[in-house]
mmCIF file of C-alpha atoms in Angstrom:
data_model
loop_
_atom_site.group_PDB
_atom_site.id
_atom_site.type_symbol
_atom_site.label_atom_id
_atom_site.label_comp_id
_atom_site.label_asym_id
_atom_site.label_seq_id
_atom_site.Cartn_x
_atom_site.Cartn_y
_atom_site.Cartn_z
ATOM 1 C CA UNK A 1 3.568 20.969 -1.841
ATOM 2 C CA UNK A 2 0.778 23.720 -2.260
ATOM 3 C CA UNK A 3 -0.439 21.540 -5.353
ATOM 4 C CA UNK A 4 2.735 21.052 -7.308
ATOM 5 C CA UNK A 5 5.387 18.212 -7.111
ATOM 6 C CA UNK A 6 9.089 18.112 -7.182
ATOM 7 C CA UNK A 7 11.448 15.710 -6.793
ATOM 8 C CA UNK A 8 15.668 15.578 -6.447
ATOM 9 C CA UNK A 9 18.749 13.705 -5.750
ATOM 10 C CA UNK A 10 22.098 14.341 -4.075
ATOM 11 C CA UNK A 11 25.651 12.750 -5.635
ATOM 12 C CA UNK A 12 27.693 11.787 -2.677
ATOM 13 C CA UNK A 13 31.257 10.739 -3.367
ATOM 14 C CA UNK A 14 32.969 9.327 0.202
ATOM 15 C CA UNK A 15 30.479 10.847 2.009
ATOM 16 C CA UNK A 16 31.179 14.141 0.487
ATOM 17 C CA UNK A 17 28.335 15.937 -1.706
ATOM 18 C CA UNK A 18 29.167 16.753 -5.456
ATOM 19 C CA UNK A 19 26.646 17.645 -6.681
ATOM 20 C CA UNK A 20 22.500 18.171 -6.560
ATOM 21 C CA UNK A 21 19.824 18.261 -9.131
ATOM 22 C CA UNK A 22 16.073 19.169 -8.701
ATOM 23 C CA UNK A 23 13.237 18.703 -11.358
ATOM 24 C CA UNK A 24 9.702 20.431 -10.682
ATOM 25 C CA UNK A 25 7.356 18.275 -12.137
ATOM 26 C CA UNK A 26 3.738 18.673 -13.917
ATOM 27 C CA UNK A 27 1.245 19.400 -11.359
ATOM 28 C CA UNK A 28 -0.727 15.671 -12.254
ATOM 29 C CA UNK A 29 2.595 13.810 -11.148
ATOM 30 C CA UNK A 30 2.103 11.039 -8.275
ATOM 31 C CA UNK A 31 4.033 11.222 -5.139
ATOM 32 C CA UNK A 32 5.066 7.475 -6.832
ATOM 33 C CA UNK A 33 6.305 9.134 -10.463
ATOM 34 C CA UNK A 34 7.976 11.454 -9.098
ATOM 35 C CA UNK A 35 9.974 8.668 -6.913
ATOM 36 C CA UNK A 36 10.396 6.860 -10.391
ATOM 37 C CA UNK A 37 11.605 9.905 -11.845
ATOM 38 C CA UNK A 38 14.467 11.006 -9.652
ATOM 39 C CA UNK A 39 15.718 7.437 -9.897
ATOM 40 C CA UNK A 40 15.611 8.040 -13.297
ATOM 41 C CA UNK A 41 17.319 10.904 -13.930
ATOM 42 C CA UNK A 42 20.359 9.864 -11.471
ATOM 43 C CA UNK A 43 20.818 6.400 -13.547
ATOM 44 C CA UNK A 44 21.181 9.294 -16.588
ATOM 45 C CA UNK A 45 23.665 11.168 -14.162
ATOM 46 C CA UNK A 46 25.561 7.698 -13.609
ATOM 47 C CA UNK A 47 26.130 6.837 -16.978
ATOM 48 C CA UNK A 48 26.997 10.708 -18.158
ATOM 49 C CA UNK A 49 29.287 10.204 -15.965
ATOM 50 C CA UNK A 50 30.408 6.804 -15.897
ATOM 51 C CA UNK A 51 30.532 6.127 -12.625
ATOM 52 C CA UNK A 52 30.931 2.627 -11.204
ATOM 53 C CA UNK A 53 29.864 0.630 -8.214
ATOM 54 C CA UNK A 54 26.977 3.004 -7.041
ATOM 55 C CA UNK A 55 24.565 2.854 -4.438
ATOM 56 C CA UNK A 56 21.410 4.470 -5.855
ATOM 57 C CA UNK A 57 19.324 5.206 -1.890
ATOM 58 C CA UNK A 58 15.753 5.921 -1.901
ATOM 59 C CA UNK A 59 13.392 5.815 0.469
ATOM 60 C CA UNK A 60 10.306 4.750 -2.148
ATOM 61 C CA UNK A 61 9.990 1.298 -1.530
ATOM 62 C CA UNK A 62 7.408 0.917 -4.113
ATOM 63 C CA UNK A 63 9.602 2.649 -6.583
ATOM 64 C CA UNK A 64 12.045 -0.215 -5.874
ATOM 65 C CA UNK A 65 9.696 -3.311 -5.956
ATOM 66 C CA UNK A 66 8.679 -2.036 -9.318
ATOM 67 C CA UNK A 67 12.402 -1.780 -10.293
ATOM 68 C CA UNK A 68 12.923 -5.021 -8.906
ATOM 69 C CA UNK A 69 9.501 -6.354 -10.414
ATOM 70 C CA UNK A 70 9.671 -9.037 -13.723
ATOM 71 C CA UNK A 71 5.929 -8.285 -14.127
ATOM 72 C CA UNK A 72 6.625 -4.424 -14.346
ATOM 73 C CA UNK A 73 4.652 -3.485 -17.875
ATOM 74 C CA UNK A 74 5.060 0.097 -17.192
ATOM 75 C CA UNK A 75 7.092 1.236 -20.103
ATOM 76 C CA UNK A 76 8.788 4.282 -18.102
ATOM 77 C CA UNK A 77 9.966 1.686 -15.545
ATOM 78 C CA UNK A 78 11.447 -0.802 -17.474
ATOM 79 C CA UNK A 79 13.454 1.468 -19.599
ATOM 80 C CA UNK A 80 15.248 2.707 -16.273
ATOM 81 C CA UNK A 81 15.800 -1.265 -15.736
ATOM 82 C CA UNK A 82 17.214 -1.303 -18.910
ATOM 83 C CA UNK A 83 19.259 1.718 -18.470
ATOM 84 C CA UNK A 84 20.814 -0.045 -15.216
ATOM 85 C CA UNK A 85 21.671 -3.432 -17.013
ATOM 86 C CA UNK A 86 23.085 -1.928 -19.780
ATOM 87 C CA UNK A 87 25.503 0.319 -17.812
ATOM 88 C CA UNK A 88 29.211 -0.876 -17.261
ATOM 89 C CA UNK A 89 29.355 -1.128 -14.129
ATOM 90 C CA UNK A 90 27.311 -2.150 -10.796
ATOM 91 C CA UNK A 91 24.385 0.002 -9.927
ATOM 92 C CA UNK A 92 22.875 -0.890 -6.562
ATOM 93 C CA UNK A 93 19.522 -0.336 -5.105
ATOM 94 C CA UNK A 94 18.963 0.485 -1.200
ATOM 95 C CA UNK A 95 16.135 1.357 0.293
ATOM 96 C CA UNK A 96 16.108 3.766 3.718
ATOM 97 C CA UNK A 97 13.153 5.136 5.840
ATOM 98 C CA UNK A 98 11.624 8.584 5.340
ATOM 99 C CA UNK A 99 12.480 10.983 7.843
ATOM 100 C CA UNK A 100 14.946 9.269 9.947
ATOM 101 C CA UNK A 101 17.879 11.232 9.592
ATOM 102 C CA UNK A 102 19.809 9.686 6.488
ATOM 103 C CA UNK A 103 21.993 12.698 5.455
ATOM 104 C CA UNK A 104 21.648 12.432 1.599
ATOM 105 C CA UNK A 105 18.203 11.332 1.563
ATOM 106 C CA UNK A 106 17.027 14.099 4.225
ATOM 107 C CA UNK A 107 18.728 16.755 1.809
ATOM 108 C CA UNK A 108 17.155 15.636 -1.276
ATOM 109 C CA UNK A 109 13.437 15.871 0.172
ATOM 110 C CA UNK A 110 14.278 19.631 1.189
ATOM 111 C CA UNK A 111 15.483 19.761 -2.670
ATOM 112 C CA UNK A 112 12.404 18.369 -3.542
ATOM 113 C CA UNK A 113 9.885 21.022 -2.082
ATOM 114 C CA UNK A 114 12.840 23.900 -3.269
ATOM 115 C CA UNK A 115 11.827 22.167 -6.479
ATOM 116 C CA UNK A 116 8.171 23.255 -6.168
ATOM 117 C CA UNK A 117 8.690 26.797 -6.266
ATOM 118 C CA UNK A 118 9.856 26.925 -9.423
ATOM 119 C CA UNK A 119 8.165 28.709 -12.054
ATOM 120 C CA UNK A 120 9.412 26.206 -15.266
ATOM 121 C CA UNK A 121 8.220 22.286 -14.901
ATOM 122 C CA UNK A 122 10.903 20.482 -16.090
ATOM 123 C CA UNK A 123 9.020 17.292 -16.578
ATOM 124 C CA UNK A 124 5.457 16.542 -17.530
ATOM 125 C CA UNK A 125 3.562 13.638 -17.581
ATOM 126 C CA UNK A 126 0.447 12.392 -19.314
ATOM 127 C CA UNK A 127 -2.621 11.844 -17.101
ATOM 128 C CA UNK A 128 -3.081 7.792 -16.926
ATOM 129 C CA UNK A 129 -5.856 5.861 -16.774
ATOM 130 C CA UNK A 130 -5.706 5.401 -13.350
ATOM 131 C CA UNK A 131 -5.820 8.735 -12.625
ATOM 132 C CA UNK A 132 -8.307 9.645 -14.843
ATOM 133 C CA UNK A 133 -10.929 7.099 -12.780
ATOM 134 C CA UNK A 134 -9.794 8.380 -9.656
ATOM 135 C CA UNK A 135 -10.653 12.240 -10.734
ATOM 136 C CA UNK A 136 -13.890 11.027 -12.290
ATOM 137 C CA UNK A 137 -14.850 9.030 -9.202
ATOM 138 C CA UNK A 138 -13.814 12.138 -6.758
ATOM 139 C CA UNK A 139 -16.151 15.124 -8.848
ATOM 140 C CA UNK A 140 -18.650 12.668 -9.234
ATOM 141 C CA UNK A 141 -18.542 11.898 -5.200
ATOM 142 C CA UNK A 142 -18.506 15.310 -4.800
ATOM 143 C CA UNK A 143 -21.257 16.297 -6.991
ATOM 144 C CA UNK A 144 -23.715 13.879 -4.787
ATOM 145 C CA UNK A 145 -22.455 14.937 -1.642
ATOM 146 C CA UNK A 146 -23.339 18.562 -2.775
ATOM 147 C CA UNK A 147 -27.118 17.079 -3.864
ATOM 148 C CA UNK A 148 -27.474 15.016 -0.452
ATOM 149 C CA UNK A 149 -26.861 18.232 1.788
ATOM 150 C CA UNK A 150 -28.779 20.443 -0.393
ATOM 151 C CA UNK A 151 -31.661 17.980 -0.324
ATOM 152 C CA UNK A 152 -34.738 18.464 1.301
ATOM 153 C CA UNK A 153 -35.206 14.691 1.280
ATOM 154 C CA UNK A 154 -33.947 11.729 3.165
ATOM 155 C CA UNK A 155 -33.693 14.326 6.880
ATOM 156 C CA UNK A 156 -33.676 11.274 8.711
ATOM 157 C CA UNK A 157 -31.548 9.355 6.459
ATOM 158 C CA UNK A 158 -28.872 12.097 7.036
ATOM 159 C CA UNK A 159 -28.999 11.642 10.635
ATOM 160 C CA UNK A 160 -27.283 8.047 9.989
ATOM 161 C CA UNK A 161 -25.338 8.962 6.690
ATOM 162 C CA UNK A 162 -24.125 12.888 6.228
ATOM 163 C CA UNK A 163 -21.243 12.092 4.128
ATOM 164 C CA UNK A 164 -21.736 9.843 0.614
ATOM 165 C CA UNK A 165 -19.797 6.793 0.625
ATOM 166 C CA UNK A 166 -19.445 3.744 -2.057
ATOM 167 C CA UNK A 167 -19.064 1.917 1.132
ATOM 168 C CA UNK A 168 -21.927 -1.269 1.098
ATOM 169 C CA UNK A 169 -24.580 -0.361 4.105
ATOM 170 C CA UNK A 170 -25.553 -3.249 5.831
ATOM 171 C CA UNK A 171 -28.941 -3.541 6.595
ATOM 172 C CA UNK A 172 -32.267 -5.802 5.913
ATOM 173 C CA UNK A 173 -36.509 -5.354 6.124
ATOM 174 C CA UNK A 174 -35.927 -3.951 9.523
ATOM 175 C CA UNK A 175 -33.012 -1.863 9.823
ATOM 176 C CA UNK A 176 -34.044 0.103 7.005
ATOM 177 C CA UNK A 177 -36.947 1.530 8.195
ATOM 178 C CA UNK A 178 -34.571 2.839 10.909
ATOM 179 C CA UNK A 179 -32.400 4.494 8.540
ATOM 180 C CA UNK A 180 -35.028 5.685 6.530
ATOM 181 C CA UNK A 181 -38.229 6.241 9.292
ATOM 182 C CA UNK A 182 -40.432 5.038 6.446
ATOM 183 C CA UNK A 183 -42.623 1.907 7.015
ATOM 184 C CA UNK A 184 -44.258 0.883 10.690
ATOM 185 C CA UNK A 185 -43.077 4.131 12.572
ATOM 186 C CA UNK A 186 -46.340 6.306 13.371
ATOM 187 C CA UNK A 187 -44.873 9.300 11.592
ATOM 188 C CA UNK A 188 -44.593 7.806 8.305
ATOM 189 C CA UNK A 189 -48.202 5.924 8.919
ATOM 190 C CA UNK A 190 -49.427 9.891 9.589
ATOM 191 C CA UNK A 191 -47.837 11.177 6.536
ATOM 192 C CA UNK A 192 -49.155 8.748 4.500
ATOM 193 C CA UNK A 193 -52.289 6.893 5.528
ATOM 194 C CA UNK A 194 -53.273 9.742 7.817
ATOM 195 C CA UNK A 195 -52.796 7.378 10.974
ATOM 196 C CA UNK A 196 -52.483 8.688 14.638
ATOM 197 C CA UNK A 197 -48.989 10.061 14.775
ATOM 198 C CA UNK A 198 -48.819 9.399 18.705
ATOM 199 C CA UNK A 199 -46.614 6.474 19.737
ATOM 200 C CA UNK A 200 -48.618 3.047 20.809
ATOM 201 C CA UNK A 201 -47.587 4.547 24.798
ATOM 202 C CA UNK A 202 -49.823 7.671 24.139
ATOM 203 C CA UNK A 203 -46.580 9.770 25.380
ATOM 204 C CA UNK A 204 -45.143 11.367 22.493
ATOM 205 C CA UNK A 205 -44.883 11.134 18.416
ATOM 206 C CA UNK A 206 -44.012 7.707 17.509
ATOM 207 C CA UNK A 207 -40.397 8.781 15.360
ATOM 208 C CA UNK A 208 -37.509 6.541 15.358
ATOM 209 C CA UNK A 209 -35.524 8.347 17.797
ATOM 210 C CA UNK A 210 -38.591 8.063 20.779
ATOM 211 C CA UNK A 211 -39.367 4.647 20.287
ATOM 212 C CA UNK A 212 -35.901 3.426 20.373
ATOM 213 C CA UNK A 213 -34.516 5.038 22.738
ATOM 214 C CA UNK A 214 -37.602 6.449 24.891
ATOM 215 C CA UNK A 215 -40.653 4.736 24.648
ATOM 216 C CA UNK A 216 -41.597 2.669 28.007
ATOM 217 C CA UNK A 217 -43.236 0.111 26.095
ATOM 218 C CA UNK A 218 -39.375 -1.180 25.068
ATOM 219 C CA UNK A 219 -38.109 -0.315 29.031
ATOM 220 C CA UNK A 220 -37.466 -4.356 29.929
ATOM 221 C CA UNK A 221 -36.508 -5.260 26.620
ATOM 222 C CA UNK A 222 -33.662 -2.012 26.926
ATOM 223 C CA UNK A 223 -32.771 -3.125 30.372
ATOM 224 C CA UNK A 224 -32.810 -7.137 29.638
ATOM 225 C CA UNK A 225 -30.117 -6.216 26.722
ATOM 226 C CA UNK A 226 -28.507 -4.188 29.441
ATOM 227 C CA UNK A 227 -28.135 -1.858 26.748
ATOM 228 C CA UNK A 228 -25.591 1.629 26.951
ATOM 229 C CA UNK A 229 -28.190 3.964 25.831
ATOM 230 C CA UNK A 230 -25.445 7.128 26.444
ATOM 231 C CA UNK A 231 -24.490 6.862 22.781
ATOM 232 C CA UNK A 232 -25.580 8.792 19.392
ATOM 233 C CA UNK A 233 -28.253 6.558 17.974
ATOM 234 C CA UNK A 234 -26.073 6.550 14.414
ATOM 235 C CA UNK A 235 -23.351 4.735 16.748
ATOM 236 C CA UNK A 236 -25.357 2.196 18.324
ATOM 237 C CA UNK A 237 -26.667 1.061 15.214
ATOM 238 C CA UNK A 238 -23.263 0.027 14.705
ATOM 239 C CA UNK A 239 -23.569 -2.389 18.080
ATOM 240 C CA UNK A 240 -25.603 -6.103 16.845
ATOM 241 C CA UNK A 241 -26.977 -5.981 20.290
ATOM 242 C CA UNK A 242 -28.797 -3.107 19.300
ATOM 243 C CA UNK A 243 -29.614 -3.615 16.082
ATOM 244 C CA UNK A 244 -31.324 -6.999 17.689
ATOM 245 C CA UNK A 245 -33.137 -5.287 20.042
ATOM 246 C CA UNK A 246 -34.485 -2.850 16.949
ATOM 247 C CA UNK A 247 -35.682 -5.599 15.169
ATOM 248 C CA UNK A 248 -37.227 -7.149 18.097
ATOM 249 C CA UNK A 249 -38.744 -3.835 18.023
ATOM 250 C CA UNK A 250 -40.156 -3.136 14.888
ATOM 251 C CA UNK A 251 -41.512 -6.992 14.651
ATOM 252 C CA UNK A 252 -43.925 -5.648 17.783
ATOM 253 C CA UNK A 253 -45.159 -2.586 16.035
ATOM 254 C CA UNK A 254 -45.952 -4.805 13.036
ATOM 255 C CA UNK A 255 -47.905 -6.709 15.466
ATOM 256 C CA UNK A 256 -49.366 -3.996 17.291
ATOM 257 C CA UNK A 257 -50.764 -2.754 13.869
ATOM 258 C CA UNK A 258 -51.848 -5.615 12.534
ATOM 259 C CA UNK A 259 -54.128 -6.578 15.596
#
């Protein structure tokens, strides 16, 4: 909560609550450690006081597959395992969903964020590896979206992609010169080789945008495709009947410029 993580648990004996504890932890804890953690410190509460047959509820289920895991390498984790086998008597693990009313588990999330407003962390943990890649990858995401927006470069690139993304583009000889308006389109051929910039229909400069979605020349093949034409050009690059219909496209311009 507002940056900083806490975590608690509630003793219940028949239903009746005995007692509370709540640990603010270092700011770098996961939602996941601090799961762990509370588990943790109520197997130390069990065996303080040697209590038997009890039902440790959480409502982590990952914190209790890894508890449960024979693969767990996690050194934290399997010294709470330990901690369990060791003791006496029975320890149990249940697991109950979030926010659905469950008295004791309800009352130790309010704990929890009365946890974060503490001004002494009770707990801190070392950054992992993990997290270390996932701050590295985030500042250096960051950094290029700040570059990409500043840019003067790429203006009709950022039509089709404002926000950076690791995410794989599909596209090929044609689509690209979509994304990029570089190649056959008559304002590149301008820029560059000091072509016409009018469109092959003589009605308007011959950018992406016209001869897509405009140009006359392309009417029949738009209205053969039956094509919804309503949409942001970025979105109906996403629709394969489209993206057909701008290769068919582009493969006429080549043609057109060739002869």
């Amino acid at each position: 909560m507002n940056g900083r993580v806490g975590c608690a648990f509630v003793l219940y004996v028949d239903c009746i609550e005995m007692d509370s504890f709540m640990f603010r932890l270092s700011d770098n804890c996961s939602v996941f450690m601090a799961e762990v953690y509370a588990i943790h410190k109520a197997v130390e509460e069990i065996r303080i006081r040697n209590l038997d047959c009890v039902d440790i509820i959480s409502d982590s289920r990952s914190a209790l597959v890894a508890l449960n895991s024979l693969r767990e390498r996690r050194n934290f984790i399997n010294e709470i395992k330990r901690k369990v086998i060791t003791h006496q008597d029975i320890i149990n693990f249940k697991w109950v969903r979030a926010h659905r009313g469950t008295v004791g588990n309800e009352r130790a999330n309010v704990l929890a964020k009365t946890a974060c407003e503490k001004e002494i962390v009770d707990a801190f943990f070392d950054t992992t590896k993990a997290e270390i890649k996932y701050e590295s990858k985030r500042q250096a995401l960051s950094l290029w979206q700040e570059r990409w927006t500043l840019s003067r470069k790429g203006t009709i690139t950022k039509k089709f992609f404002s926000k950076v993304s690791l995410k794989r583009v599909k596209g090929d000889f044609y689509i690209n010169q979509i994304y990029t308006g570089h190649g056959i389109f008559r304002t590149y051929q301008n820029r560059f080789f000091d072509k016409s910039i009018e469109c092959h229909c003589g009605e308007a400069v011959g950018d992406v945008e016209h001869v897509l979605l405009r140009c006359k020349l392309w009417e029949p093949d738009r209205e053969s495709l039956r094509l919804k034409l309503n949409l942001p050009l970025t979105e109906l690059l996403r629709v394969e009947k489209f993206r057909q219909f701008c290769r068919l496209v582009i493969q006429s311009l080549l043609n057109l410029e060739i002869n």
